[in-house]
XYZ file of C-alpha atoms in Angstrom:
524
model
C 5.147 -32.383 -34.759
C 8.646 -33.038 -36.539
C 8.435 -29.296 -38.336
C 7.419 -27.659 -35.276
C 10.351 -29.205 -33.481
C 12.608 -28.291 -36.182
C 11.247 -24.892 -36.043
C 12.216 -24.672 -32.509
C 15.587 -26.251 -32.634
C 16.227 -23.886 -35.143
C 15.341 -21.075 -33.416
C 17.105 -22.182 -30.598
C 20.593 -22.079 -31.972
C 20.322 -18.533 -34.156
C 21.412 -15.736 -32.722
C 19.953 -13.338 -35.487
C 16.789 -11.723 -35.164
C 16.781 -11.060 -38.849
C 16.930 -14.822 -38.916
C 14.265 -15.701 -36.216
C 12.088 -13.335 -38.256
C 12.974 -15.534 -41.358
C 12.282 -18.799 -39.911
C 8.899 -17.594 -38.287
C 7.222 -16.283 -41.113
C 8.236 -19.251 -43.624
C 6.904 -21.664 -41.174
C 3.646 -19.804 -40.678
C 3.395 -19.093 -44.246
C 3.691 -23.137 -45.382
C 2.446 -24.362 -42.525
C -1.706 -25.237 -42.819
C -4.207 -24.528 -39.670
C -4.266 -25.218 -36.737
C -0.850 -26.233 -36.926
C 0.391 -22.765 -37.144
C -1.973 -21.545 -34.328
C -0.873 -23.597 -31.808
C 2.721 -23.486 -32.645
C 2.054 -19.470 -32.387
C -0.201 -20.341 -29.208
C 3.300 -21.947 -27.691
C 5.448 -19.549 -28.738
C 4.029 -16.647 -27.375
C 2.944 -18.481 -24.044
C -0.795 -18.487 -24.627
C -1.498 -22.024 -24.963
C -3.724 -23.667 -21.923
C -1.335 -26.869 -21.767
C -0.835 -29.626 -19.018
C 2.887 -29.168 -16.888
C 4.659 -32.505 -16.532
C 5.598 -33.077 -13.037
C 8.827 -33.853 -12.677
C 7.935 -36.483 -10.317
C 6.371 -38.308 -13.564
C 9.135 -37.604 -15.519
C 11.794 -38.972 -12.707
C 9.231 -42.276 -12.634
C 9.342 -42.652 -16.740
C 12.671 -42.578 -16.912
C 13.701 -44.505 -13.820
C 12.125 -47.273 -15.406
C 14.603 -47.355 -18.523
C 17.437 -45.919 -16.968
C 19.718 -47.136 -14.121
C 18.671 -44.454 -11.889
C 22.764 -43.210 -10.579
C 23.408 -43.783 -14.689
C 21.155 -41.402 -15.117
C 22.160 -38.504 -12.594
C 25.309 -38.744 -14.093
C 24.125 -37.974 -17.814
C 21.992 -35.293 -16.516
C 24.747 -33.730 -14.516
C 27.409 -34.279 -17.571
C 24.408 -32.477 -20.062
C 22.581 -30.360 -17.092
C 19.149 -30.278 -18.441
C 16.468 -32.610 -18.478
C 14.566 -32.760 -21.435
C 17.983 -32.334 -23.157
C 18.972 -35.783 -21.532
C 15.901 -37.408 -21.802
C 15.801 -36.998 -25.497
C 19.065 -38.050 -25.767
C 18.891 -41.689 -24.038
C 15.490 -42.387 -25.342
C 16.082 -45.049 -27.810
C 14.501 -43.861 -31.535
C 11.193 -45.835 -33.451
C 11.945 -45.559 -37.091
C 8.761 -46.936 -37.744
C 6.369 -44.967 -36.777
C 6.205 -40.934 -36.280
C 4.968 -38.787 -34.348
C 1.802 -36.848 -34.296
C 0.699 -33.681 -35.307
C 1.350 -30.982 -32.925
C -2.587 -30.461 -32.810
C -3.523 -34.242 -32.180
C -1.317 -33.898 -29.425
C -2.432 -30.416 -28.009
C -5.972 -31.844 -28.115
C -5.000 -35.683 -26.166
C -3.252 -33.922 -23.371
C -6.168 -31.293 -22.833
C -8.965 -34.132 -22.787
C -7.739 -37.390 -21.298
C -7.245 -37.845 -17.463
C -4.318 -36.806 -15.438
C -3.576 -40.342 -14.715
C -3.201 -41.047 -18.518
C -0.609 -38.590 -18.679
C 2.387 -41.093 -18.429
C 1.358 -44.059 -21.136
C 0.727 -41.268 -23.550
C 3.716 -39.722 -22.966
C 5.571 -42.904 -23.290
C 4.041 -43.442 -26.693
C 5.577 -40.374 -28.032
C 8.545 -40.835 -26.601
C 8.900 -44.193 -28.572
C 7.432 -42.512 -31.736
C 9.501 -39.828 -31.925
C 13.223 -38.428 -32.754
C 15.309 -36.651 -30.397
C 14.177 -33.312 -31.619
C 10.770 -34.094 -31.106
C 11.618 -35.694 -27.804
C 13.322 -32.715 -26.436
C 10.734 -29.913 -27.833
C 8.075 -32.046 -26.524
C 9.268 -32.433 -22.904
C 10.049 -28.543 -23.076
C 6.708 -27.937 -23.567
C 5.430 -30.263 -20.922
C 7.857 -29.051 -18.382
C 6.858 -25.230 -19.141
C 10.418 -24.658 -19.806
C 10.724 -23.845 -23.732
C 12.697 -21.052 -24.098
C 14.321 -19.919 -27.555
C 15.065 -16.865 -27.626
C 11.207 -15.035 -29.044
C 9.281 -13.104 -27.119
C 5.616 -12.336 -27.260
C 6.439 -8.574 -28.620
C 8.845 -10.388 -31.081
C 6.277 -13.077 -32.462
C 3.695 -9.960 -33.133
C 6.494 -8.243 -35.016
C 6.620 -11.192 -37.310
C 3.048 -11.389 -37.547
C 2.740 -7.765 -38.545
C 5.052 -8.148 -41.104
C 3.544 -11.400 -42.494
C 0.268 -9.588 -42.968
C 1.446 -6.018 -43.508
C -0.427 -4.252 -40.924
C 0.251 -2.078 -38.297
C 1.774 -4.528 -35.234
C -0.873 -1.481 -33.207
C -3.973 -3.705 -34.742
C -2.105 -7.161 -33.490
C -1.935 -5.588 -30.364
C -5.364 -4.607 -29.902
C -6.778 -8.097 -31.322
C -4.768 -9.768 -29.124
C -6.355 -10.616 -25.737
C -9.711 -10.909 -27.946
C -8.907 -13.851 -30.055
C -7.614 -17.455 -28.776
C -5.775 -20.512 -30.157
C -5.621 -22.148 -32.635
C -6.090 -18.306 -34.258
C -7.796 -19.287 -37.504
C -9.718 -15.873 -37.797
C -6.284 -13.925 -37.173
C -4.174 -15.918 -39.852
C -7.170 -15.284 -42.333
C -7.286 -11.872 -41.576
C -3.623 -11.960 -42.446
C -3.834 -13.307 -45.718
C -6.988 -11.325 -46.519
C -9.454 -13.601 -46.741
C -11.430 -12.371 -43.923
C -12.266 -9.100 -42.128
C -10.727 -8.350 -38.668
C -11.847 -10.303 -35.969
C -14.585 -8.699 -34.405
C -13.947 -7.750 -30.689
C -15.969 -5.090 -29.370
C -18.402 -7.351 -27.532
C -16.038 -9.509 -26.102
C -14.323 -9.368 -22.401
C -10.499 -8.799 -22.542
C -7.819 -7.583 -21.587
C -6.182 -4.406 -23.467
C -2.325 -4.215 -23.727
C -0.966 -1.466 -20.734
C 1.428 0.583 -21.695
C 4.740 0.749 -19.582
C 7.356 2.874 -18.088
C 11.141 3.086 -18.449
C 13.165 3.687 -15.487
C 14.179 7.225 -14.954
C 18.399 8.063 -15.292
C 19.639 11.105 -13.831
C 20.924 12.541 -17.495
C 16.916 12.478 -18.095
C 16.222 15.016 -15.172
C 16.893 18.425 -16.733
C 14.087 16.948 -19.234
C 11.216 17.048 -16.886
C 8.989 20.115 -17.121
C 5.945 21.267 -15.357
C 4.883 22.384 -18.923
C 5.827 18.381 -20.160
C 5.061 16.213 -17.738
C 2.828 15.634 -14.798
C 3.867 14.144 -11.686
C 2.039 10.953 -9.940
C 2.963 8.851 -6.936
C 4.453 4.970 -7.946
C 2.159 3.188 -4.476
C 3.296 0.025 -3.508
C 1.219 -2.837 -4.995
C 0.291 -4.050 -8.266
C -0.915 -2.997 -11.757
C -4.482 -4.029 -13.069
C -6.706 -3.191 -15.317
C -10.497 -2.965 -14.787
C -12.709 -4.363 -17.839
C -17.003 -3.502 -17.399
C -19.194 -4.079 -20.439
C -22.021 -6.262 -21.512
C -20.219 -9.172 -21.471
C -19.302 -9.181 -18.000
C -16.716 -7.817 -15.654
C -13.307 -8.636 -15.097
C -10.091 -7.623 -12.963
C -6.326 -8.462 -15.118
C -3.132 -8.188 -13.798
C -0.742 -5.920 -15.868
C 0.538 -9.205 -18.040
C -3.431 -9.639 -18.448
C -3.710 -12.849 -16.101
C -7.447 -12.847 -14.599
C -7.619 -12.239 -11.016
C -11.209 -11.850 -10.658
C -11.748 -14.511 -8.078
C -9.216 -13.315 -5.048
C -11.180 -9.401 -5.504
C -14.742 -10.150 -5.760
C -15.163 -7.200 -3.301
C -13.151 -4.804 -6.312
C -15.453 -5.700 -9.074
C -19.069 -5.580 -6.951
C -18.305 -1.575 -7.335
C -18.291 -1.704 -10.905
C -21.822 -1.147 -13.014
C -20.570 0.863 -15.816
C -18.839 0.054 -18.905
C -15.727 0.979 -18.715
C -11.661 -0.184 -18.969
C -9.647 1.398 -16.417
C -6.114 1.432 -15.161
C -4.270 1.614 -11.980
C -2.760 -0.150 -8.685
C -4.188 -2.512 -6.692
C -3.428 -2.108 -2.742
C -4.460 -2.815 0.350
C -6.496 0.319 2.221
C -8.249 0.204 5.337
C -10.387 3.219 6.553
C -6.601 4.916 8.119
C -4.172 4.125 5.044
C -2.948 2.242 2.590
C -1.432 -0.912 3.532
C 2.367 -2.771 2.560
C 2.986 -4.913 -0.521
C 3.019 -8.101 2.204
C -0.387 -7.150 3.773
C -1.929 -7.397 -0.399
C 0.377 -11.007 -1.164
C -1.772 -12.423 1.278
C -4.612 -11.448 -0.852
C -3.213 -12.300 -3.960
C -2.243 -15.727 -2.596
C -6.024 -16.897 -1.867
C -8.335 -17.698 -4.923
C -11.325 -17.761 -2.362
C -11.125 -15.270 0.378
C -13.525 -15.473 2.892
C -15.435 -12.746 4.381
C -12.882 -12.702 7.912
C -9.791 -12.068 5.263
C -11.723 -9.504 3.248
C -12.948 -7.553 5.768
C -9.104 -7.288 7.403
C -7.437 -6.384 4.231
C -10.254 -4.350 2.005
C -8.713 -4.523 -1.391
C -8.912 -0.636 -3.161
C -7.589 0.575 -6.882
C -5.910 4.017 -7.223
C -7.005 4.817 -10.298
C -4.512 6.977 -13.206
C -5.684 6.030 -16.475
C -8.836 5.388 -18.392
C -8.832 3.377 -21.941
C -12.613 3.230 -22.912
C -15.671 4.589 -21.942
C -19.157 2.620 -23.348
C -17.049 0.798 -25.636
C -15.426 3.946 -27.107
C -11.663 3.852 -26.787
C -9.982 6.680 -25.774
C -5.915 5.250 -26.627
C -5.272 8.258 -28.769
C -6.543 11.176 -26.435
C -3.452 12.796 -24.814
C -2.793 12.203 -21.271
C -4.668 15.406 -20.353
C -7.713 14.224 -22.149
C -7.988 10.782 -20.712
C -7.312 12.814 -17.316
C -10.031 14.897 -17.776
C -12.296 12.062 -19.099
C -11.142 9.981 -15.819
C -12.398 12.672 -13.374
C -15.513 13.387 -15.130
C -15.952 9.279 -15.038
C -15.180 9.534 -11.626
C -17.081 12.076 -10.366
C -20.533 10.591 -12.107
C -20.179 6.923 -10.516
C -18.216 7.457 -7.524
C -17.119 3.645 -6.685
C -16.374 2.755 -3.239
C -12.856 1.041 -2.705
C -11.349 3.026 -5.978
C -9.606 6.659 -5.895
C -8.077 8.663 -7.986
C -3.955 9.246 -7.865
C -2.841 12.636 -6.782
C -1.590 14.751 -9.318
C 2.139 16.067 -7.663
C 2.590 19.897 -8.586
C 6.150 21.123 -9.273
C 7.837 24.204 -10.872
C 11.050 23.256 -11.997
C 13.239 20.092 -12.622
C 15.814 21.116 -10.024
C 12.743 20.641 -7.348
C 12.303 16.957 -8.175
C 14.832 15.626 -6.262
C 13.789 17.133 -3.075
C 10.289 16.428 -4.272
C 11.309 12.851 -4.456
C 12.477 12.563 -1.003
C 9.338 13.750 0.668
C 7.267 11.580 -1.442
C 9.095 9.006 -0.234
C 7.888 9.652 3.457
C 4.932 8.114 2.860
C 6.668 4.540 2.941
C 3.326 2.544 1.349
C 4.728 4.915 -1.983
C 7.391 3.457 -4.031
C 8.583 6.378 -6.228
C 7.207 8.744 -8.663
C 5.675 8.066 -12.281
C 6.714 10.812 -14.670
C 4.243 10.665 -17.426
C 4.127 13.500 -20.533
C 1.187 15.484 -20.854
C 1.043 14.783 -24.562
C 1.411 11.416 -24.865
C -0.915 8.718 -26.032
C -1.629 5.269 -24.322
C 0.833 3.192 -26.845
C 0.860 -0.797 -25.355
C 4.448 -1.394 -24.784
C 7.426 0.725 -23.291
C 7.552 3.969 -25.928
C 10.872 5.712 -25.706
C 10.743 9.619 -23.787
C 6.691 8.819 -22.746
C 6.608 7.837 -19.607
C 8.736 7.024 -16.695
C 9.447 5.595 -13.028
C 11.580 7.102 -10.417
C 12.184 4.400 -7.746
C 13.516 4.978 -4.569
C 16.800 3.354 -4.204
C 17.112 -0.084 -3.236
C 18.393 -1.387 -0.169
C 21.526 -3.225 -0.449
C 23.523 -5.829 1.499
C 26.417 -7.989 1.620
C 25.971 -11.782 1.601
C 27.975 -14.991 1.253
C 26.944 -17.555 -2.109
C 26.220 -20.624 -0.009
C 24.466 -22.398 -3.132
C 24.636 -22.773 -6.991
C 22.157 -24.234 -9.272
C 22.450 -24.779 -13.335
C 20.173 -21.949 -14.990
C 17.670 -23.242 -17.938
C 17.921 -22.859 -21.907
C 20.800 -20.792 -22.775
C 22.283 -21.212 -18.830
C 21.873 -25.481 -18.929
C 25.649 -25.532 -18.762
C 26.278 -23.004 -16.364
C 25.779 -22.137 -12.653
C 23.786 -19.076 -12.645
C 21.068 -19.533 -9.910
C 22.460 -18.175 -5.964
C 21.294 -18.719 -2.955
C 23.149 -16.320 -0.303
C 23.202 -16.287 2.971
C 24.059 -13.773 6.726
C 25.896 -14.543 9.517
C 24.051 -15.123 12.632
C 26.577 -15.295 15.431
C 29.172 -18.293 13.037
C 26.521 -19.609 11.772
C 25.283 -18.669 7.812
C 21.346 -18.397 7.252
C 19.891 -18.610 3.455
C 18.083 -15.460 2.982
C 17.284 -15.526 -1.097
C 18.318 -16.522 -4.177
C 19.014 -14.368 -7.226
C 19.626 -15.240 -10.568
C 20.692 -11.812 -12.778
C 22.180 -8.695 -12.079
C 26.107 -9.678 -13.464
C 27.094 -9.539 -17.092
C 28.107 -12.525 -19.144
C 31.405 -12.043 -18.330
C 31.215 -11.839 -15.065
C 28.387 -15.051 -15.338
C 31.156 -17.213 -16.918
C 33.885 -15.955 -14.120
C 31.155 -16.682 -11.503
C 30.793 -20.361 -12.837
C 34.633 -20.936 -12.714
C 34.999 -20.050 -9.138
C 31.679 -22.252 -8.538
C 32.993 -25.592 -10.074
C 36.574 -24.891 -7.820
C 34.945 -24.335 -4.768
C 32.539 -27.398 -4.196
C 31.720 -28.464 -0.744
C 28.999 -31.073 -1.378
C 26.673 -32.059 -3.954
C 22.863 -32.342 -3.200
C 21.388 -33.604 -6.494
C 21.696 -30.700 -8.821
C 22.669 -28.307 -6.382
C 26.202 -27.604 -4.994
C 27.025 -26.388 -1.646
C 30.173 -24.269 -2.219
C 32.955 -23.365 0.336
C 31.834 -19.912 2.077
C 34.536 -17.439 0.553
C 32.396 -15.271 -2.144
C 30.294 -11.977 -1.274
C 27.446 -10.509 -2.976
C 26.386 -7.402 -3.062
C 22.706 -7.429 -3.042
C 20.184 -5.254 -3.709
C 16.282 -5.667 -3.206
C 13.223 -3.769 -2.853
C 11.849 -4.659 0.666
C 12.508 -7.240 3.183
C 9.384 -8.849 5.429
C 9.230 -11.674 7.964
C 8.337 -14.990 6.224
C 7.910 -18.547 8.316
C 9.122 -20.312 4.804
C 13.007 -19.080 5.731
C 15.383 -20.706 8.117
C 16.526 -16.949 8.552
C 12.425 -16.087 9.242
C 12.920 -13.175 6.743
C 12.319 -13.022 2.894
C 13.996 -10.045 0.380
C 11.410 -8.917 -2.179
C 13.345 -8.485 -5.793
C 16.575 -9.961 -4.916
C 19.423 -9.196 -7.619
C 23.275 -8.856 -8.043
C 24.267 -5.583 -7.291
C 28.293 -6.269 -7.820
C 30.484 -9.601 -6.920
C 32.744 -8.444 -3.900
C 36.076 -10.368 -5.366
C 37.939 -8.316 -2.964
C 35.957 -8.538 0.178
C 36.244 -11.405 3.159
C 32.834 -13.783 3.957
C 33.852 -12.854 7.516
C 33.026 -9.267 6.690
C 29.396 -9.697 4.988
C 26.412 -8.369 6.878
C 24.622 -10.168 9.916
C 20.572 -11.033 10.407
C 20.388 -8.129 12.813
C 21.182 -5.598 9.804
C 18.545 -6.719 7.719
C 16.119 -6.483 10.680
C 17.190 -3.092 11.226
C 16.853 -2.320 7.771
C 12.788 -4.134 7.888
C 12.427 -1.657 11.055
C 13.650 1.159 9.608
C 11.503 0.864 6.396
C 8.022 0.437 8.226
């Protein structure tokens, strides 16, 4: 465990990613199996681990710790495993275990034996270990790599293309042993036709207006952006299977998606809501999404459909590096053969010149169960990732607001010392109402100026949250607003972010709950 720690501690405090690079590939290259694996398995999130609940945590450490004492480190260092593995007294004597020993413990012993073997470690290890340890537990490790990054460094370690990383991927599993010896060329590549996984989508980039005069009918074809989510349809021999766009399996709230699958095939497109008469809102499919076992009554009032734009294999033949005109034509000829109930295919949009789109755009937009456009170049190939000049999104513009910061919260990692998580409120008669929280949108600059004004302008503390006088306004933007029995205000903003910090503008002059309902009531 200690070199894993170090690793991480390490990476936590370099800035360089010449230097991440560095420290990742020496430790994988010196480090033996299945250390390496699961340290990779960690690092790129795709270790099944146990989350600590932070009522266990409070428990552990109120037994050591004068409770108040304690609030009052945490406070003075603002994060938790930070603190923790700072007050825990240090066993010389014995160490702790490898990072696989422990892996393996907390994945077979019973919830209720969570604490005592925590406790051990804490007494058998050092405050590195400590901390890296509870940042694992508490699903909070973040230093700085991302899972794009880590497959950078594997490419290099091996020398192969980071394309054949990709595409191995979802197929393989920790503790990676075949990977690493494919790596160091002691074995073949893994072997993943017959397995069930999910293949890497390739993404958009938002569209800016200096890109318009770009966008060709000869280029690029035109598609509507609908209102739900991305997935990715997976048939073979194997089984069938429905991923969400970060490849999370979602099979069990759409049984009624996959029952209209019996070919082998991977496809690509949105999930939504459509009855019989149209296509229903983003809120209508949450409710879906939010129920692991729907029954027949929920199913039946919100049929789950797929718009379909993109097909990556056909009988276990990928098609990744036919253009976009070929997998279009291979799509409709798919299509046309099996016919699936509760999928359809997404319009193609027909335009003649770039100086049509934005008129294009706005009567699109009509249709208020569509989001935007997806721009997408005739040419391209499906490349995982977000390819530069491919493909790209044209939202319609957010809605935006102005609303008082009622509430502050320290942020995590990099943010422990700083106040960087808002909750902001709208009058209702003199009376404030919390209607989200948002937690980017301003620059560093304007993050450290925002933490200044929060530590002068305390009102009352409730555990790690401040209530602060009501004097700031935020301008917020979000996506779409919908009723929600979970908020005081009985409404909920869907993408909530910083737009701009109002300096300049009054709290008496921000926006009231009767705008926003206009606003919900306008959108419908």
């Amino acid at each position: 465990m200690n070199e894993f720690a170090e690793l991480l501690n390490n990476l936590y405090f370099t800035y360089s990613t010449l230097e991440k690079s560095q420290l990742l590939q020496n430790y994988f290259k010196h480090t033996p199996d299945p250390e390496r694996g699961y340290a990779l398995a960690i690092l790129a999130n795709t270790l099944l681990f146990p989350t600590f609940k932070r009522s266990l945590i409070k428990e552990i450490i109120s037994n050591r710790i004068d409770p108040y004492l304690f609030s009052l480190s945490l406070d003075y260092v603002g994060d938790l495993s930070d603190t923790i593995s700072l007050l825990w007294p240090t066993n010389k004597e014995l160490p702790m275990p490898k990072l696989s020993e422990i892996v393996l413990t907390f994945n077979t012993i019973n919830e209720t034996q969570y604490a005592s073997y925590l406790i051990e470690l804490l007494n058998r290890g050092n405050a590195v270990e400590r901390w890296a340890l509870l940042k694992l537990g508490t699903g909070s490790l973040r230093v700085g790599v991302s899972s794009r990054f880590i497959k950078k460094v594997l490419s290099e370690l091996g020398a192969v293309d980071i394309k054949e990383i990709e595409r191995l991927w979802h197929a393989i599993s920790p503790p990676y042993l075949e990977l690493f010896a494919w790596l160091a060329e002691k074995l073949p590549a893994p072997v993943i036709e017959e397995k069930l996984f999910f293949h890497p989508v390739m993404l958009s980039h938002a569209l800016k207006k200096k890109d318009l005069p770009t966008i060709t009918p000869d280029l690029f074809a035109l598609e509507p952006k609908y209102d739900g989510i991305r997935v990715q349809v997976v048939s073979n021999k194997a089984g069938k299977a429905l991923f969400s766009r970060t490849g999370d399996l979602i099979n069990a709230s759409f049984p009624d998606i996959l029952a209209e699958i019996q070919a082998e095939v991977v496809l690509d497109g949105e999930l939504v809501i459509r009855t019989e008469k149209q296509i229903g809102s983003f809120n209508d499919l949450q409710q879906r999404l939010n129920r692991k076992k729907p029954n027949k009554k929920i199913i039946e009032k919100l049929p789950a459909a797929i718009i379909l734009y993109d097909i990556l294999a056909i009988k276990g033949a990928p098609l990744y590096e036919l253009t976009y005109l070929q997998r279009r034509k291979q799509l409709e000829d798919w299509y046309n053969i099996h016919k699936p109930r509760r999928m359809y295919l997404s319009d193609n949009i027909p335009f003649t010149h770039s100086d049509d789109l934005i008129a294009l755009k706005e009567q699109v937009l009509q249709d208020k169960q569509i989001e935007g456009l997806m721009l997408k170049r005739k040419d391209s190939l499906y490349i995982p990732g977000r390819p530069s000049g491919l493909w790209y999104k044209w939202k319609r513009d957010p809605f935006l607001i102005d609303a008082v910061l009622m509430y502050a919260q320290r942020g995590h990692g990099k943010r422990s010392s700083l106040y960087s998580n808002y909750t902001f409120g709208v009058w209702q008669e003199d009376q404030l109402l919390p209607v989200g929280k948002a937690y980017f949108g301003f620059t560093d600059e304007e993050l450290h100026q925002l933490d200044h004004w929060i530590r002068h302008h305390v009102l009352n503390r409730f555990g790690p949250i401040l209530e602060l006088k009501k004097e700031l306004v935020f301008e917020v933007a979000f996506d779409a607003i919908n009723f929600s029995t979970r908020h005081k205000s009985g409404l909920a903003l869907r993408f909530p972010r910083i737009h701009r910090i109002r300096w300049d503008k009054p709290a008496k002059e921000a926006d009231h709950l009767h705008t926003l309902l206009e606003l919900m009531h306008d959108s419908k």
